[in-house]
mmCIF file of C-alpha atoms and ligand atoms in Angstrom:
data_model
loop_
_atom_site.group_PDB
_atom_site.id
_atom_site.type_symbol
_atom_site.label_atom_id
_atom_site.label_comp_id
_atom_site.label_asym_id
_atom_site.label_seq_id
_atom_site.Cartn_x
_atom_site.Cartn_y
_atom_site.Cartn_z
ATOM 1 C CA MET A 1 16.427 10.080 14.042
ATOM 2 C CA THR A 2 16.317 10.480 10.334
ATOM 3 C CA LYS A 3 17.873 7.762 8.078
ATOM 4 C CA ASP A 4 20.224 8.673 5.255
ATOM 5 C CA LEU A 5 18.497 6.402 2.630
ATOM 6 C CA SER A 6 21.155 6.826 0.128
ATOM 7 C CA ASN A 7 22.478 3.573 -1.357
ATOM 8 C CA GLN A 8 19.611 1.676 0.341
ATOM 9 C CA LYS A 9 17.343 -0.769 -1.596
ATOM 10 C CA ALA A 10 13.573 -0.532 -1.449
ATOM 11 C CA VAL A 11 10.754 -2.750 -2.874
ATOM 12 C CA VAL A 12 7.285 -1.367 -3.447
ATOM 13 C CA ALA A 13 4.872 -4.247 -3.803
ATOM 14 C CA GLY A 14 1.974 -3.024 -5.836
ATOM 15 C CA GLY A 15 4.037 -0.092 -7.074
ATOM 16 C CA THR A 16 2.885 0.220 -10.814
ATOM 17 C CA SER A 17 -0.003 2.583 -10.129
ATOM 18 C CA GLY A 18 -1.224 5.226 -7.789
ATOM 19 C CA ILE A 19 0.259 5.570 -4.349
ATOM 20 C CA GLY A 20 2.713 2.853 -4.833
ATOM 21 C CA LEU A 21 4.054 4.309 -8.031
ATOM 22 C CA ALA A 22 4.281 7.931 -6.581
ATOM 23 C CA THR A 23 6.196 6.394 -3.525
ATOM 24 C CA ALA A 24 8.523 4.449 -5.735
ATOM 25 C CA LYS A 25 9.409 7.815 -7.615
ATOM 26 C CA MET A 26 9.958 9.538 -4.293
ATOM 27 C CA LEU A 27 11.937 6.814 -2.707
ATOM 28 C CA PHE A 28 14.117 6.592 -5.788
ATOM 29 C CA ARG A 29 15.348 10.071 -5.549
ATOM 30 C CA LEU A 30 16.414 9.306 -1.866
ATOM 31 C CA THR A 31 17.791 5.578 -2.327
ATOM 32 C CA GLY A 32 18.777 5.310 -5.901
ATOM 33 C CA ASP A 33 17.463 1.755 -6.090
ATOM 34 C CA VAL A 34 13.827 0.943 -6.056
ATOM 35 C CA THR A 35 11.996 -2.084 -7.415
ATOM 36 C CA VAL A 36 8.209 -2.091 -8.224
ATOM 37 C CA THR A 37 6.050 -5.084 -8.624
ATOM 38 C CA GLY A 38 2.684 -5.623 -10.229
ATOM 39 C CA ARG A 39 0.874 -8.188 -12.311
ATOM 40 C CA ASP A 40 -0.186 -6.277 -15.504
ATOM 41 C CA GLN A 41 2.427 -6.620 -18.045
ATOM 42 C CA LYS A 42 1.186 -3.644 -19.796
ATOM 43 C CA LYS A 43 1.692 -1.374 -16.955
ATOM 44 C CA LEU A 44 5.136 -2.812 -16.461
ATOM 45 C CA ASP A 45 6.131 -2.197 -19.923
ATOM 46 C CA ALA A 46 4.699 1.396 -19.955
ATOM 47 C CA LEU A 47 6.894 2.044 -16.754
ATOM 48 C CA ARG A 48 9.998 0.717 -18.456
ATOM 49 C CA VAL A 49 9.496 3.676 -20.860
ATOM 50 C CA SER A 50 8.089 6.388 -18.603
ATOM 51 C CA ASP A 51 10.375 5.800 -15.540
ATOM 52 C CA PRO A 52 13.324 3.722 -16.623
ATOM 53 C CA GLU A 53 15.205 4.469 -13.434
ATOM 54 C CA LEU A 54 12.643 2.159 -11.644
ATOM 55 C CA LYS A 55 13.324 -1.708 -11.718
ATOM 56 C CA VAL A 56 10.085 -3.449 -12.550
ATOM 57 C CA ALA A 57 9.127 -7.023 -11.806
ATOM 58 C CA ALA A 58 5.933 -8.964 -12.926
ATOM 59 C CA LEU A 59 4.719 -10.616 -9.747
ATOM 60 C CA ASP A 60 1.319 -11.724 -8.349
ATOM 61 C CA SER A 61 1.682 -11.318 -4.415
ATOM 62 C CA ASN A 62 -1.066 -13.957 -4.114
ATOM 63 C CA ASP A 63 1.413 -16.535 -5.467
ATOM 64 C CA LYS A 64 3.841 -17.781 -3.001
ATOM 65 C CA ASN A 65 6.052 -19.251 -5.573
ATOM 66 C CA GLU A 66 6.353 -15.994 -7.567
ATOM 67 C CA LEU A 67 7.078 -14.139 -4.177
ATOM 68 C CA THR A 68 9.819 -16.696 -3.282
ATOM 69 C CA ASN A 69 11.365 -16.529 -6.698
ATOM 70 C CA PHE A 70 11.327 -12.767 -6.665
ATOM 71 C CA PHE A 71 12.733 -12.084 -3.328
ATOM 72 C CA SER A 72 15.500 -14.755 -3.747
ATOM 73 C CA SER A 73 16.580 -13.138 -7.070
ATOM 74 C CA THR A 74 16.356 -9.556 -5.544
ATOM 75 C CA GLY A 75 18.395 -10.640 -2.739
ATOM 76 C CA SER A 76 18.993 -8.361 0.516
ATOM 77 C CA PHE A 77 17.167 -5.185 0.609
ATOM 78 C CA ASP A 78 16.343 -2.507 3.167
ATOM 79 C CA HIS A 79 12.807 -1.030 2.895
ATOM 80 C CA LEU A 80 9.501 -3.018 1.895
ATOM 81 C CA VAL A 81 6.380 -0.887 1.134
ATOM 82 C CA ILE A 82 3.380 -2.747 0.409
ATOM 83 C CA THR A 83 0.617 -0.807 -1.673
ATOM 84 C CA LEU A 84 -1.319 -3.628 -3.112
ATOM 85 C CA SER A 85 -4.873 -2.990 -3.441
ATOM 86 C CA GLY A 86 -7.973 -5.170 -3.118
ATOM 87 C CA ALA A 87 -10.772 -2.753 -4.196
ATOM 88 C CA LYS A 88 -13.412 -5.132 -2.938
ATOM 89 C CA GLY A 89 -15.581 -5.184 0.084
ATOM 90 C CA GLY A 90 -17.203 -1.692 -0.068
ATOM 91 C CA GLY A 91 -20.964 -1.000 0.139
ATOM 92 C CA LEU A 92 -23.847 -0.882 2.584
ATOM 93 C CA PHE A 93 -23.814 -3.939 4.806
ATOM 94 C CA GLN A 94 -27.312 -4.912 4.014
ATOM 95 C CA GLU A 95 -26.440 -5.101 0.430
ATOM 96 C CA LEU A 96 -22.795 -6.222 0.653
ATOM 97 C CA SER A 97 -21.979 -9.444 -0.931
ATOM 98 C CA LEU A 98 -20.054 -11.534 1.563
ATOM 99 C CA ASP A 99 -18.427 -13.219 -1.407
ATOM 100 C CA ASP A 100 -17.101 -9.629 -2.378
ATOM 101 C CA LEU A 101 -15.881 -9.143 1.033
ATOM 102 C CA ARG A 102 -14.152 -12.514 1.286
ATOM 103 C CA GLU A 103 -12.577 -11.595 -2.133
ATOM 104 C CA GLY A 104 -11.474 -8.356 -0.559
ATOM 105 C CA PHE A 105 -9.551 -10.215 2.067
ATOM 106 C CA GLU A 106 -8.205 -12.687 -0.524
ATOM 107 C CA LYS A 107 -7.003 -9.689 -2.592
ATOM 108 C CA LYS A 108 -5.531 -7.395 0.217
ATOM 109 C CA PHE A 109 -5.217 -9.101 3.679
ATOM 110 C CA TRP A 110 -3.604 -12.384 2.772
ATOM 111 C CA PRO A 111 -1.113 -11.136 -0.049
ATOM 112 C CA TYR A 112 0.110 -8.404 2.557
ATOM 113 C CA LEU A 113 0.927 -11.084 5.011
ATOM 114 C CA GLN A 114 2.396 -13.301 2.508
ATOM 115 C CA THR A 115 4.543 -10.572 1.017
ATOM 116 C CA ILE A 116 5.900 -9.817 4.476
ATOM 117 C CA GLN A 117 6.675 -13.418 5.517
ATOM 118 C CA THR A 118 8.416 -14.222 2.102
ATOM 119 C CA ALA A 119 10.472 -11.043 2.249
ATOM 120 C CA LEU A 120 11.663 -11.404 5.853
ATOM 121 C CA PRO A 121 14.888 -13.413 5.130
ATOM 122 C CA TYR A 122 16.077 -10.874 2.828
ATOM 123 C CA LEU A 123 15.173 -7.720 4.815
ATOM 124 C CA SER A 124 17.750 -5.857 6.567
ATOM 125 C CA LYS A 125 17.668 -5.746 10.423
ATOM 126 C CA ASN A 126 18.048 -1.926 10.194
ATOM 127 C CA GLY A 127 15.143 -1.795 7.695
ATOM 128 C CA SER A 128 11.549 -1.256 7.653
ATOM 129 C CA ILE A 129 8.120 -2.604 6.603
ATOM 130 C CA THR A 130 5.421 0.085 5.655
ATOM 131 C CA ILE A 131 1.909 -1.151 4.728
ATOM 132 C CA LEU A 132 -1.082 0.702 3.366
ATOM 133 C CA THR A 133 -4.341 0.391 5.225
ATOM 134 C CA ALA A 134 -7.196 2.825 4.994
ATOM 135 C CA SER A 135 -8.901 5.406 7.227
ATOM 136 C CA SER A 136 -12.313 3.522 7.034
ATOM 137 C CA THR A 137 -11.021 1.850 10.097
ATOM 138 C CA THR A 138 -11.759 4.983 12.024
ATOM 139 C CA ALA A 139 -13.896 7.209 9.901
ATOM 140 C CA ARG A 140 -17.195 5.386 10.616
ATOM 141 C CA LEU A 141 -18.589 5.970 7.284
ATOM 142 C CA SER A 142 -21.716 4.105 6.248
ATOM 143 C CA GLY A 143 -20.960 1.580 3.544
ATOM 144 C CA THR A 144 -17.360 0.991 4.744
ATOM 145 C CA ALA A 145 -17.793 -1.701 7.197
ATOM 146 C CA GLY A 146 -16.212 -4.357 5.069
ATOM 147 C CA LEU A 147 -13.367 -2.198 3.999
ATOM 148 C CA ALA A 148 -12.743 -1.298 7.648
ATOM 149 C CA ALA A 149 -12.754 -4.812 8.632
ATOM 150 C CA ILE A 150 -9.974 -5.729 5.903
ATOM 151 C CA ASN A 151 -7.879 -2.761 6.806
ATOM 152 C CA GLY A 152 -8.615 -3.052 10.678
ATOM 153 C CA ALA A 153 -7.368 -6.566 10.537
ATOM 154 C CA LEU A 154 -3.955 -5.307 9.190
ATOM 155 C CA GLU A 155 -3.880 -2.264 11.460
ATOM 156 C CA VAL A 156 -4.241 -4.322 14.705
ATOM 157 C CA MET A 157 -1.247 -6.452 13.678
ATOM 158 C CA VAL A 158 1.131 -3.547 13.182
ATOM 159 C CA PRO A 159 2.179 -2.801 16.749
ATOM 160 C CA ILE A 160 2.618 -6.572 17.506
ATOM 161 C CA LEU A 161 4.606 -7.164 14.261
ATOM 162 C CA ALA A 162 6.898 -4.267 15.500
ATOM 163 C CA LYS A 163 7.600 -6.456 18.566
ATOM 164 C CA ASP A 164 7.688 -9.740 16.765
ATOM 165 C CA LEU A 165 10.104 -8.465 14.005
ATOM 166 C CA LYS A 166 12.250 -6.111 15.909
ATOM 167 C CA PRO A 167 14.515 -4.498 15.265
ATOM 168 C CA ILE A 168 12.966 -4.194 11.680
ATOM 169 C CA ARG A 169 10.353 -1.293 12.167
ATOM 170 C CA VAL A 170 6.754 -2.009 11.097
ATOM 171 C CA ASN A 171 4.274 0.792 10.362
ATOM 172 C CA ALA A 172 0.964 1.566 8.432
ATOM 173 C CA ILE A 173 -0.056 4.608 6.633
ATOM 174 C CA SER A 174 -3.847 4.911 6.509
ATOM 175 C CA PRO A 175 -5.035 7.107 3.763
ATOM 176 C CA GLY A 176 -8.432 8.643 3.228
ATOM 177 C CA VAL A 177 -9.912 9.293 -0.175
ATOM 178 C CA ILE A 178 -7.228 9.582 -2.698
ATOM 179 C CA ASP A 179 -7.511 10.168 -6.436
ATOM 180 C CA THR A 180 -5.925 7.103 -7.908
ATOM 181 C CA PRO A 181 -6.694 4.477 -10.431
ATOM 182 C CA TRP A 182 -8.187 2.462 -7.515
ATOM 183 C CA TRP A 183 -11.422 4.376 -8.179
ATOM 184 C CA ASN A 184 -11.563 3.544 -11.949
ATOM 185 C CA PHE A 185 -14.347 0.962 -11.438
ATOM 186 C CA LEU A 186 -16.444 4.193 -11.629
ATOM 187 C CA ASN A 187 -16.908 6.307 -14.908
ATOM 188 C CA GLU A 188 -15.328 9.694 -14.775
ATOM 189 C CA ALA A 189 -18.560 11.636 -13.904
ATOM 190 C CA ASP A 190 -19.423 9.234 -11.292
ATOM 191 C CA LYS A 191 -15.966 9.382 -9.842
ATOM 192 C CA ARG A 192 -15.959 13.144 -9.844
ATOM 193 C CA ALA A 193 -19.520 13.085 -8.032
ATOM 194 C CA THR A 194 -18.390 10.775 -5.427
ATOM 195 C CA PHE A 195 -15.101 12.796 -4.723
ATOM 196 C CA GLU A 196 -17.318 15.830 -4.312
ATOM 197 C CA GLN A 197 -19.575 13.988 -1.707
ATOM 198 C CA PHE A 198 -16.528 12.880 0.269
ATOM 199 C CA SER A 199 -14.980 16.217 0.037
ATOM 200 C CA GLU A 200 -17.854 17.542 2.338
ATOM 201 C CA GLN A 201 -16.783 15.256 5.086
ATOM 202 C CA ILE A 202 -12.865 15.955 4.772
ATOM 203 C CA ALA A 203 -11.794 18.914 6.729
ATOM 204 C CA VAL A 204 -9.435 20.263 4.053
ATOM 205 C CA GLY A 205 -12.422 20.072 1.631
ATOM 206 C CA ARG A 206 -10.935 17.933 -0.978
ATOM 207 C CA VAL A 207 -9.753 14.349 -1.681
ATOM 208 C CA GLY A 208 -5.994 13.712 -1.655
ATOM 209 C CA THR A 209 -3.254 12.977 -4.095
ATOM 210 C CA ALA A 210 -1.138 9.892 -4.438
ATOM 211 C CA GLU A 211 1.880 12.076 -3.827
ATOM 212 C CA GLU A 212 0.532 13.449 -0.497
ATOM 213 C CA ILE A 213 0.336 9.837 0.657
ATOM 214 C CA ALA A 214 3.855 9.020 -0.836
ATOM 215 C CA HIS A 215 5.243 11.853 1.300
ATOM 216 C CA ALA A 216 3.675 10.259 4.514
ATOM 217 C CA ILE A 217 5.252 6.814 3.618
ATOM 218 C CA VAL A 218 8.623 8.107 2.714
ATOM 219 C CA GLY A 219 8.673 10.071 6.014
ATOM 220 C CA VAL A 220 8.001 6.993 7.963
ATOM 221 C CA VAL A 221 10.624 4.948 6.089
ATOM 222 C CA ALA A 222 13.110 7.652 6.831
ATOM 223 C CA ASN A 223 12.422 8.134 10.458
ATOM 224 C CA ASN A 224 14.153 5.686 12.885
ATOM 225 C CA TYR A 225 11.748 6.570 15.787
ATOM 226 C CA ILE A 226 8.435 5.737 14.220
ATOM 227 C CA ASN A 227 7.476 2.195 14.873
ATOM 228 C CA GLY A 228 4.573 0.157 15.504
ATOM 229 C CA SER A 229 2.364 2.981 14.527
ATOM 230 C CA THR A 230 -0.588 3.718 12.076
ATOM 231 C CA ILE A 231 -0.185 7.287 10.809
ATOM 232 C CA PHE A 232 -3.483 8.725 9.314
ATOM 233 C CA CYS A 233 -3.076 10.902 6.258
ATOM 234 C CA ASN A 234 -6.620 11.766 5.292
ATOM 235 C CA GLY A 235 -7.233 15.458 5.278
ATOM 236 C CA GLY A 236 -9.214 15.232 8.472
ATOM 237 C CA LEU A 237 -11.839 12.651 7.124
ATOM 238 C CA SER A 238 -14.381 12.029 9.729
HETATM 239 N N1 NAP B 301 -7.069 5.291 -3.487
HETATM 240 C C1 NAP B 301 -7.719 5.439 -2.314
HETATM 241 O O1 NAP B 301 -8.730 6.229 -2.060
HETATM 242 C C2 NAP B 301 -7.368 4.648 -1.116
HETATM 243 C C3 NAP B 301 -7.917 4.937 0.220
HETATM 244 C C4 NAP B 301 -7.701 4.105 1.245
HETATM 245 C C5 NAP B 301 -6.607 3.077 1.167
HETATM 246 N N2 NAP B 301 -6.083 2.942 -0.193
HETATM 247 C C6 NAP B 301 -5.155 1.831 -0.125
HETATM 248 O O2 NAP B 301 -3.879 2.207 -0.748
HETATM 249 C C7 NAP B 301 -3.230 1.081 -1.315
HETATM 250 C C8 NAP B 301 -2.763 1.615 -2.652
HETATM 251 O O3 NAP B 301 -3.964 1.920 -3.387
HETATM 252 P P1 NAP B 301 -4.003 2.788 -4.724
HETATM 253 O O4 NAP B 301 -5.210 3.731 -4.710
HETATM 254 O O5 NAP B 301 -2.593 3.357 -5.131
HETATM 255 O O6 NAP B 301 -4.507 1.603 -5.783
HETATM 256 P P2 NAP B 301 -3.996 1.468 -7.231
HETATM 257 O O7 NAP B 301 -3.768 2.570 -8.054
HETATM 258 O O8 NAP B 301 -5.220 0.408 -7.811
HETATM 259 O O9 NAP B 301 -2.789 0.597 -7.210
HETATM 260 C C9 NAP B 301 -2.680 -0.809 -6.717
HETATM 261 C C10 NAP B 301 -1.374 -1.357 -7.149
HETATM 262 O O10 NAP B 301 -1.333 -2.812 -6.666
HETATM 263 C C11 NAP B 301 -1.015 -3.593 -7.733
HETATM 264 N N3 NAP B 301 -1.420 -4.794 -7.309
HETATM 265 C C12 NAP B 301 -2.876 -5.223 -6.902
HETATM 266 N N4 NAP B 301 -2.858 -6.597 -6.582
HETATM 267 C C13 NAP B 301 -1.554 -7.024 -6.709
HETATM 268 C C14 NAP B 301 -1.097 -8.375 -6.736
HETATM 269 N N5 NAP B 301 -1.998 -9.499 -6.177
HETATM 270 N N6 NAP B 301 0.065 -8.628 -6.868
HETATM 271 C C15 NAP B 301 1.056 -7.609 -7.367
HETATM 272 N N7 NAP B 301 0.432 -6.436 -7.554
HETATM 273 C C16 NAP B 301 -0.760 -6.062 -7.307
HETATM 274 C C17 NAP B 301 -1.644 -3.076 -9.015
HETATM 275 O O11 NAP B 301 -1.061 -3.445 -10.178
HETATM 276 P P3 NAP B 301 -1.653 -4.776 -10.934
HETATM 277 O O12 NAP B 301 -3.126 -4.437 -11.080
HETATM 278 O O13 NAP B 301 -0.935 -4.604 -12.376
HETATM 279 O O14 NAP B 301 -1.143 -5.923 -10.396
HETATM 280 C C18 NAP B 301 -1.171 -1.611 -8.677
HETATM 281 O O15 NAP B 301 0.215 -1.260 -9.045
HETATM 282 C C19 NAP B 301 -4.182 0.092 -1.217
HETATM 283 O O16 NAP B 301 -3.851 -0.912 -0.283
HETATM 284 C C20 NAP B 301 -5.480 0.752 -0.961
HETATM 285 O O17 NAP B 301 -6.559 -0.162 -0.242
HETATM 286 C C21 NAP B 301 -6.481 3.660 -1.142
#
């Protein structure tokens, strides 16, 4: 059931930071060929120095032409992992700006679908697609209705995509609260306070690490019999 990933090619869309970067490093150890994409040239340049084994590509997944050029130049590959983040759409509903929520969909929902559609002609039939959603879809925490909507829209598609795109496997990993640069809109003190508050609602008593989510992603990529599923990796967040 478990794939030998050696000599396979993986693309991590949104892989220059956080969960995507941790996944890219882990996948590289198994496959030997991983390309990460991102928009910020500084992050890409830094990665060329810190992680020279990874291939890097400047790419905005909201831009259909850039996606088309990227996948046609990369050619055939085996595993697509999408870890792009939107980081918009959180907040109490009565205060939530619907423009922010719309932007959240623009920055996460649509680029995920566009990335998958553009990649399909190049993706191996024995390959896999793994997307990142969020446990806001099930945790029912106040202030997360908008984030739950964006990620829920993706999660409900997963089992259907697994049928439409068969035999390519399609899965989602749904993280809880994870300490990554996603939270850098908060200053360090506010971030620590927020993590402490969340920790009270997480059974294991702490927020997660990017590496813990990367483990779940790599496990799904490597397991031939996980398909059409959303795997929650959230320390028991409820
Ligand atoms: N951290 C959490 O607590 C948490 C919880 C639940 C779910 N998640 C989900 O997990 C996924 C990964 O999040 P993370 O915490 O690792 O976030 P992150 O550290 O902010 O990383 C996001 C990555 O996506 C890239 N990116 C964003 N928009 C892009 C675009 N249009 N085109 C290309 N690259 C783009 C960013 O690079 P550039 O900015 O340079 O483009 C960066 O490499 C996201 O889908 C997030 O919603 C995270």
